[in-house]
Amino acid sequence: MFFVFYHSMTHTKCYAYSPIRYRHFERELYNDPEVIDMNSLGEKIKYRKLLKSLSVADVARESGESISYIYAIEAGQKGSNLQNLAKIARVLGLLTEELWPEG
């Protein structure tokens, strides 16, 4: 199993073959503000899921939402109402305000 990242600055795919390398790489990747827009709701959810070692299925099951709904939010294809977002934030160990996109 390996993890694939797309580095937006260099337009290249980056790979990590172990969770340890993955965590080291994601710390570097996500500490670079040019690489990822952390203001995006979907990206915040993906990042927090990564930090807590949760799958989409874990988040969906514990929040009571469907897997396809979580995927759609992550992909930016769907928004979320405050009630659903509060459930997702709780699963991720965040306050709802930390996920709510600035507007």
Coordinates of N, CA and C in Angstrom, one line a residue:
M1 N 0.8 -1.2 0.0 CA 0.0 0.0 0.0 C 0.9 1.2 0.0
F2 N 0.5 2.2 -0.8 CA 1.2 3.5 -0.8 C 0.2 4.6 -0.9
F3 N 0.7 5.8 -0.6 CA -0.1 7.0 -0.6 C 0.4 7.9 -1.7
V4 N -0.5 8.5 -2.4 CA -0.1 9.4 -3.5 C -0.6 10.8 -3.2
F5 N 0.3 11.8 -3.4 CA 0.0 13.2 -3.2 C 0.2 13.9 -4.5
Y6 N -0.5 14.9 -4.8 CA -0.2 15.8 -6.0 C 0.3 17.1 -5.4
H7 N 1.5 17.4 -5.8 CA 2.2 18.7 -5.3 C 1.9 19.8 -6.3
S8 N 1.1 20.7 -5.8 CA 0.6 21.8 -6.8 C 1.7 22.7 -7.2
M9 N 2.7 22.9 -6.5 CA 3.8 23.8 -6.9 C 4.7 23.2 -8.0
T10 N 5.0 21.9 -7.9 CA 5.8 21.3 -8.9 C 5.1 20.5 -9.9
H11 N 3.7 20.4 -9.7 CA 2.9 19.6 -10.6 C 3.4 18.2 -10.8
T12 N 3.8 17.6 -9.7 CA 4.2 16.2 -9.7 C 3.5 15.4 -8.7
K13 N 3.5 14.1 -8.9 CA 2.9 13.1 -8.0 C 4.0 12.8 -7.0
C14 N 3.7 12.7 -5.7 CA 4.6 12.3 -4.7 C 4.1 11.1 -4.0
Y15 N 5.0 10.1 -3.7 CA 4.5 8.9 -3.1 C 5.2 8.6 -1.7
A16 N 4.4 8.0 -0.9 CA 5.0 7.5 0.4 C 4.5 6.1 0.6
Y17 N 5.5 5.2 1.0 CA 5.1 3.8 1.0 C 4.9 3.3 2.4
S18 N 5.0 4.1 3.4 CA 4.7 3.6 4.8 C 4.1 4.8 5.6
P19 N 3.3 4.4 6.6 CA 2.7 5.4 7.4 C 3.6 6.4 8.0
I20 N 4.8 5.9 8.4 CA 5.8 6.8 9.0 C 6.3 7.8 8.0
R21 N 6.7 7.4 6.8 CA 7.1 8.3 5.8 C 5.9 9.2 5.4
Y22 N 4.7 8.7 5.4 CA 3.6 9.4 5.0 C 3.3 10.6 6.0
R23 N 3.4 10.3 7.3 CA 3.2 11.3 8.3 C 4.3 12.4 8.2
H24 N 5.6 11.9 8.0 CA 6.7 12.9 7.8 C 6.4 13.8 6.6
F25 N 6.0 13.1 5.5 CA 5.8 13.9 4.3 C 4.6 14.8 4.4
E26 N 3.5 14.3 5.0 CA 2.3 15.2 5.2 C 2.6 16.4 6.0
R27 N 3.4 16.2 7.0 CA 3.8 17.4 7.9 C 4.5 18.4 7.0
E28 N 5.4 18.0 6.2 CA 6.1 18.9 5.3 C 5.1 19.5 4.3
L29 N 4.3 18.7 3.7 CA 3.3 19.1 2.7 C 2.3 20.1 3.2
Y30 N 1.7 19.8 4.4 CA 0.7 20.6 4.9 C 1.2 21.8 5.6
N31 N 2.5 21.9 5.9 CA 3.0 23.1 6.5 C 3.4 24.1 5.5
D32 N 3.3 23.8 4.3 CA 3.6 24.7 3.2 C 2.3 25.3 2.7
P33 N 2.1 26.6 2.9 CA 0.8 27.2 2.6 C 0.6 27.2 1.1
E34 N 1.6 27.1 0.3 CA 1.5 27.2 -1.2 C 1.0 25.8 -1.7
V35 N 1.1 24.8 -0.9 CA 0.8 23.4 -1.5 C -0.7 23.2 -1.4
I36 N -1.4 23.6 -0.3 CA -2.8 23.2 -0.1 C -3.5 24.4 0.5
D37 N -4.7 24.6 0.0 CA -5.6 25.6 0.5 C -6.4 25.1 1.7
M38 N -6.0 25.4 2.9 CA -6.6 24.9 4.0 C -7.9 25.6 4.4
N39 N -8.3 26.6 3.5 CA -9.6 27.3 3.7 C -10.7 26.5 3.1
S40 N -10.4 25.5 2.3 CA -11.4 24.7 1.7 C -11.9 23.7 2.7
L41 N -13.2 23.6 2.8 CA -13.9 22.7 3.7 C -13.4 21.2 3.5
G42 N -13.5 20.8 2.2 CA -13.1 19.4 1.9 C -11.6 19.1 2.3
E43 N -10.7 20.1 2.0 CA -9.3 19.9 2.4 C -9.1 19.8 3.9
K44 N -9.9 20.6 4.6 CA -9.8 20.6 6.1 C -10.2 19.2 6.6
I45 N -11.3 18.7 6.0 CA -11.8 17.4 6.5 C -10.7 16.3 6.1
K46 N -10.2 16.3 4.9 CA -9.2 15.3 4.5 C -8.0 15.4 5.4
Y47 N -7.5 16.6 5.7 CA -6.3 16.8 6.5 C -6.6 16.2 7.9
R48 N -7.7 16.6 8.5 CA -8.0 16.1 9.9 C -8.2 14.6 9.9
K49 N -8.8 14.1 8.9 CA -9.0 12.6 8.8 C -7.6 11.9 8.8
L50 N -6.7 12.5 8.0 CA -5.4 12.0 7.9 C -4.6 12.0 9.3
L51 N -4.7 13.1 10.0 CA -4.1 13.3 11.3 C -4.6 12.3 12.3
K52 N -5.9 12.0 12.2 CA -6.5 11.1 13.2 C -6.6 9.6 12.7
S53 N -6.0 9.4 11.5 CA -6.0 8.0 10.9 C -7.4 7.5 10.7
L54 N -8.3 8.3 10.2 CA -9.6 7.9 10.0 C -9.9 7.7 8.5
S55 N -10.7 6.7 8.2 CA -11.1 6.5 6.8 C -12.4 7.3 6.5
V56 N -12.8 7.4 5.3 CA -14.1 8.0 5.0 C -15.2 7.2 5.6
A57 N -15.1 5.9 5.6 CA -16.1 5.0 6.2 C -16.2 5.3 7.7
D58 N -15.1 5.5 8.3 CA -15.1 5.8 9.8 C -15.9 7.1 10.1
V59 N -15.6 8.1 9.3 CA -16.2 9.4 9.5 C -17.7 9.3 9.2
A60 N -18.0 8.6 8.1 CA -19.4 8.5 7.7 C -20.2 7.7 8.8
R61 N -19.7 6.6 9.2 CA -20.3 5.8 10.2 C -20.6 6.5 11.5
E62 N -19.5 7.2 12.0 CA -19.7 7.9 13.3 C -20.5 9.2 13.2
S63 N -20.6 9.8 12.0 CA -21.4 11.0 11.9 C -22.8 10.7 11.5
G64 N -23.0 9.5 11.0 CA -24.4 9.2 10.6 C -24.7 9.6 9.1
E65 N -23.6 10.0 8.4 CA -23.8 10.4 7.0 C -23.4 9.3 6.1
S66 N -23.7 9.4 4.8 CA -23.2 8.4 3.9 C -21.8 8.6 3.4
I67 N -21.2 7.5 3.0 CA -19.8 7.6 2.5 C -19.8 8.5 1.3
S68 N -20.8 8.4 0.4 CA -20.7 9.2 -0.8 C -20.9 10.7 -0.5
Y69 N -21.6 11.0 0.6 CA -21.8 12.4 1.0 C -20.5 13.0 1.5
I70 N -19.7 12.2 2.3 CA -18.4 12.6 2.8 C -17.5 12.8 1.6
Y71 N -17.4 11.9 0.7 CA -16.6 12.0 -0.5 C -16.9 13.3 -1.3
A72 N -18.2 13.5 -1.4 CA -18.7 14.7 -2.2 C -18.2 16.0 -1.5
I73 N -18.3 16.1 -0.2 CA -17.8 17.3 0.5 C -16.3 17.4 0.3
E74 N -15.6 16.3 0.5 CA -14.1 16.4 0.3 C -13.8 16.8 -1.1
A75 N -14.5 16.4 -2.1 CA -14.2 16.8 -3.5 C -14.7 18.2 -3.8
G76 N -15.4 18.8 -2.9 CA -15.9 20.1 -3.2 C -17.2 20.1 -4.1
Q77 N -17.8 19.0 -4.2 CA -19.0 18.9 -5.1 C -20.2 19.2 -4.3
K78 N -20.2 19.1 -3.0 CA -21.3 19.4 -2.2 C -20.9 20.2 -1.0
G79 N -21.8 21.1 -0.6 CA -21.6 21.8 0.6 C -22.3 21.0 1.8
S80 N -22.3 21.6 2.9 CA -22.9 20.9 4.1 C -23.7 22.0 4.9
N81 N -24.8 21.5 5.5 CA -25.5 22.4 6.4 C -24.8 22.4 7.7
L82 N -25.1 23.3 8.6 CA -24.5 23.4 9.9 C -24.7 22.2 10.8
Q83 N -25.9 21.6 10.7 CA -26.1 20.4 11.6 C -25.2 19.2 11.1
N84 N -25.2 19.0 9.8 CA -24.3 17.9 9.4 C -22.8 18.2 9.6
L85 N -22.5 19.4 9.4 CA -21.1 19.8 9.6 C -20.7 19.6 11.1
A86 N -21.6 19.9 12.0 CA -21.3 19.8 13.4 C -21.1 18.3 13.8
K87 N -21.8 17.4 13.1 CA -21.6 16.0 13.4 C -20.2 15.5 12.8
I88 N -19.9 16.0 11.7 CA -18.6 15.6 11.1 C -17.4 16.2 11.9
A89 N -17.6 17.5 12.4 CA -16.6 18.1 13.2 C -16.4 17.3 14.5
R90 N -17.4 16.9 15.1 CA -17.3 16.1 16.3 C -16.5 14.9 16.1
V91 N -16.8 14.2 15.1 CA -16.0 12.9 14.8 C -14.5 13.2 14.6
L92 N -14.2 14.4 14.0 CA -12.8 14.8 13.7 C -12.2 15.5 14.9
G93 N -12.9 15.7 15.9 CA -12.4 16.3 17.1 C -12.1 17.8 17.0
L94 N -13.0 18.4 16.2 CA -12.9 19.9 15.9 C -14.2 20.6 16.4
L95 N -14.1 21.9 16.5 CA -15.2 22.7 16.7 C -15.8 22.9 15.3
T96 N -17.1 23.1 15.2 CA -17.8 23.4 14.0 C -17.2 24.6 13.3
E97 N -16.8 25.6 14.1 CA -16.3 26.9 13.5 C -14.9 26.6 12.8
E98 N -14.2 25.6 13.2 CA -12.9 25.3 12.6 C -13.1 24.7 11.2
L99 N -14.2 24.1 10.9 CA -14.5 23.6 9.6 C -15.2 24.5 8.7
W100 N -16.1 25.4 9.3 CA -16.9 26.2 8.4 C -16.1 27.1 7.6
P101 N -16.4 27.1 6.2 CA -15.6 27.9 5.3 C -15.8 29.4 5.6
E102 N -14.7 30.1 5.5 CA -14.8 31.6 5.7 C -15.6 32.1 4.5
G103 N -16.4 33.1 4.7 CA -17.1 33.6 3.6 C -17.4 35.1 3.8

